[in-house]
Coordinates of C-alpha atoms in Angstrom, one line a residue:
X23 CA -48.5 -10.4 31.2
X24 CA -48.7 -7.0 32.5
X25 CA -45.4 -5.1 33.3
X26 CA -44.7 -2.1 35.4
X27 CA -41.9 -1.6 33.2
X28 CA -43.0 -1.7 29.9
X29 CA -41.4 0.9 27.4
X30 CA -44.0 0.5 24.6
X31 CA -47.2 1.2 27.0
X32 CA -49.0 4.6 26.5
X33 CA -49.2 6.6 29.3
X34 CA -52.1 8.5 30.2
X35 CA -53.1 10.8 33.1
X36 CA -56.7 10.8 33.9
X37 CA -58.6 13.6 35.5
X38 CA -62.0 12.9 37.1
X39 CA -63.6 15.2 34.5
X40 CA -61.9 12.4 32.1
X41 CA -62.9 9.5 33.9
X42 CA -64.5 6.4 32.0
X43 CA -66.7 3.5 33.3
X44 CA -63.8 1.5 31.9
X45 CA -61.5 3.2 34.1
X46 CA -63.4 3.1 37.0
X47 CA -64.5 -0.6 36.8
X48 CA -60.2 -1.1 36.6
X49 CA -59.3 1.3 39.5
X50 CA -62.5 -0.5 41.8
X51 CA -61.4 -4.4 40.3
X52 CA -57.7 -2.7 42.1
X53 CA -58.6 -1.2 44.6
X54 CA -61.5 -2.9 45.8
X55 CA -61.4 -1.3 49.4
X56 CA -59.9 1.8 48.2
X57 CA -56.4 3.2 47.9
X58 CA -54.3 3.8 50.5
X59 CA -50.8 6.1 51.0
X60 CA -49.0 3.4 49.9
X61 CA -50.9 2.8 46.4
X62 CA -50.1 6.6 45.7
X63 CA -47.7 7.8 43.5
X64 CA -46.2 11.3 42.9
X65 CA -44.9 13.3 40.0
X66 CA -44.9 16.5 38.6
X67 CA -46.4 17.1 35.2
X68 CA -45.4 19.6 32.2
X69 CA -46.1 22.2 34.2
X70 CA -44.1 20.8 37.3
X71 CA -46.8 20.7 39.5
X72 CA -47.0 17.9 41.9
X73 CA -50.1 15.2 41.1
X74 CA -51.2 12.7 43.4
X75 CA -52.6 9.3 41.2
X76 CA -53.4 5.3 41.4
X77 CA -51.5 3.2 38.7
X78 CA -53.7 1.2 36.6
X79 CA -52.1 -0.8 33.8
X80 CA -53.6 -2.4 30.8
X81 CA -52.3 -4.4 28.3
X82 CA -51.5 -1.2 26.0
X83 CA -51.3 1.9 28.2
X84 CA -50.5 3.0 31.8
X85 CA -53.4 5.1 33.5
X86 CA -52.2 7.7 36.0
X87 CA -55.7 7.9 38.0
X88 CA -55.5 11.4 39.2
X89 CA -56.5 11.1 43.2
X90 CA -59.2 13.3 45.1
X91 CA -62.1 13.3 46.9
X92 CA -64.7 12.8 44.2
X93 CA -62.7 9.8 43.1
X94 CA -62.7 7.7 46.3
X95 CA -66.6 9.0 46.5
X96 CA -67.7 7.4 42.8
X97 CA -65.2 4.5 44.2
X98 CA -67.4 3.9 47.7
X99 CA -70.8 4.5 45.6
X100 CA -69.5 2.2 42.4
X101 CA -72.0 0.0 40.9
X102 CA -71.4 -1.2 37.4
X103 CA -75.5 -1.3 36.9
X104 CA -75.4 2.7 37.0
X105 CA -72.9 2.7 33.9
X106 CA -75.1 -0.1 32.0
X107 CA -76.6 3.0 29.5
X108 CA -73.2 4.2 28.6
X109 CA -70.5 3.5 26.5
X110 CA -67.3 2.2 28.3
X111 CA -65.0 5.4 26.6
X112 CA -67.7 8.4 28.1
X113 CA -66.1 10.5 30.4
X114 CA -69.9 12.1 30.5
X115 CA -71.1 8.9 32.1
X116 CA -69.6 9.7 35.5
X117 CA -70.7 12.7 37.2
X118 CA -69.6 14.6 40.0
X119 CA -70.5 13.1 43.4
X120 CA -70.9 16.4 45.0
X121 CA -73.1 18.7 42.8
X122 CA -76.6 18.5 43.3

């Protein structure tokens, strides 16, 4: 079983530019009709600034999913099909929502 609590889970903070089809597929199976307020959590990293993310956990590590606007985009547009040609670890396999 999964545990919020879990000492011996890795932790990782995810960027979009670092965001996996893995990843993705586990913050959509989540947060199937998107985050709300309430799903957020808050902390300050290294360099003590604040970061908004989504907690995914695993049976290993602890994502931080960091939140923003191209995240709930690729979340609404999400269809696993488009990430059939890609390996589940390639953050290149997710591309910006808003560049043309």
């Amino acid at each position: 079983m999964k545990s919020k609590n879990n000492p011996n889970l890795k932790r990782v903070i995810v960027d979009f530019k670092k965001l996996t089809p893995e990843i993705l597929a586990l913050v959509v199976e989540k947060f199937p009709d998107g985050y709300d307020d309430i799903d957020i959590i808050q902390f300050r990293n290294a360099n003590y600034e604040l970061i908004e993310a989504v907690e995914i956990i695993t049976e290993d590590t602890k994502y931080l999913v960091k939140v923003s606007a191209k995240l709930e985009k690729v979340m609404e547009d999400y269809d696993e099909d488009d990430y059939e040609d890609f390996e589940n670890d390639d953050p290149e396999a997710i591309q910006n929502p808003f560049e043309d």
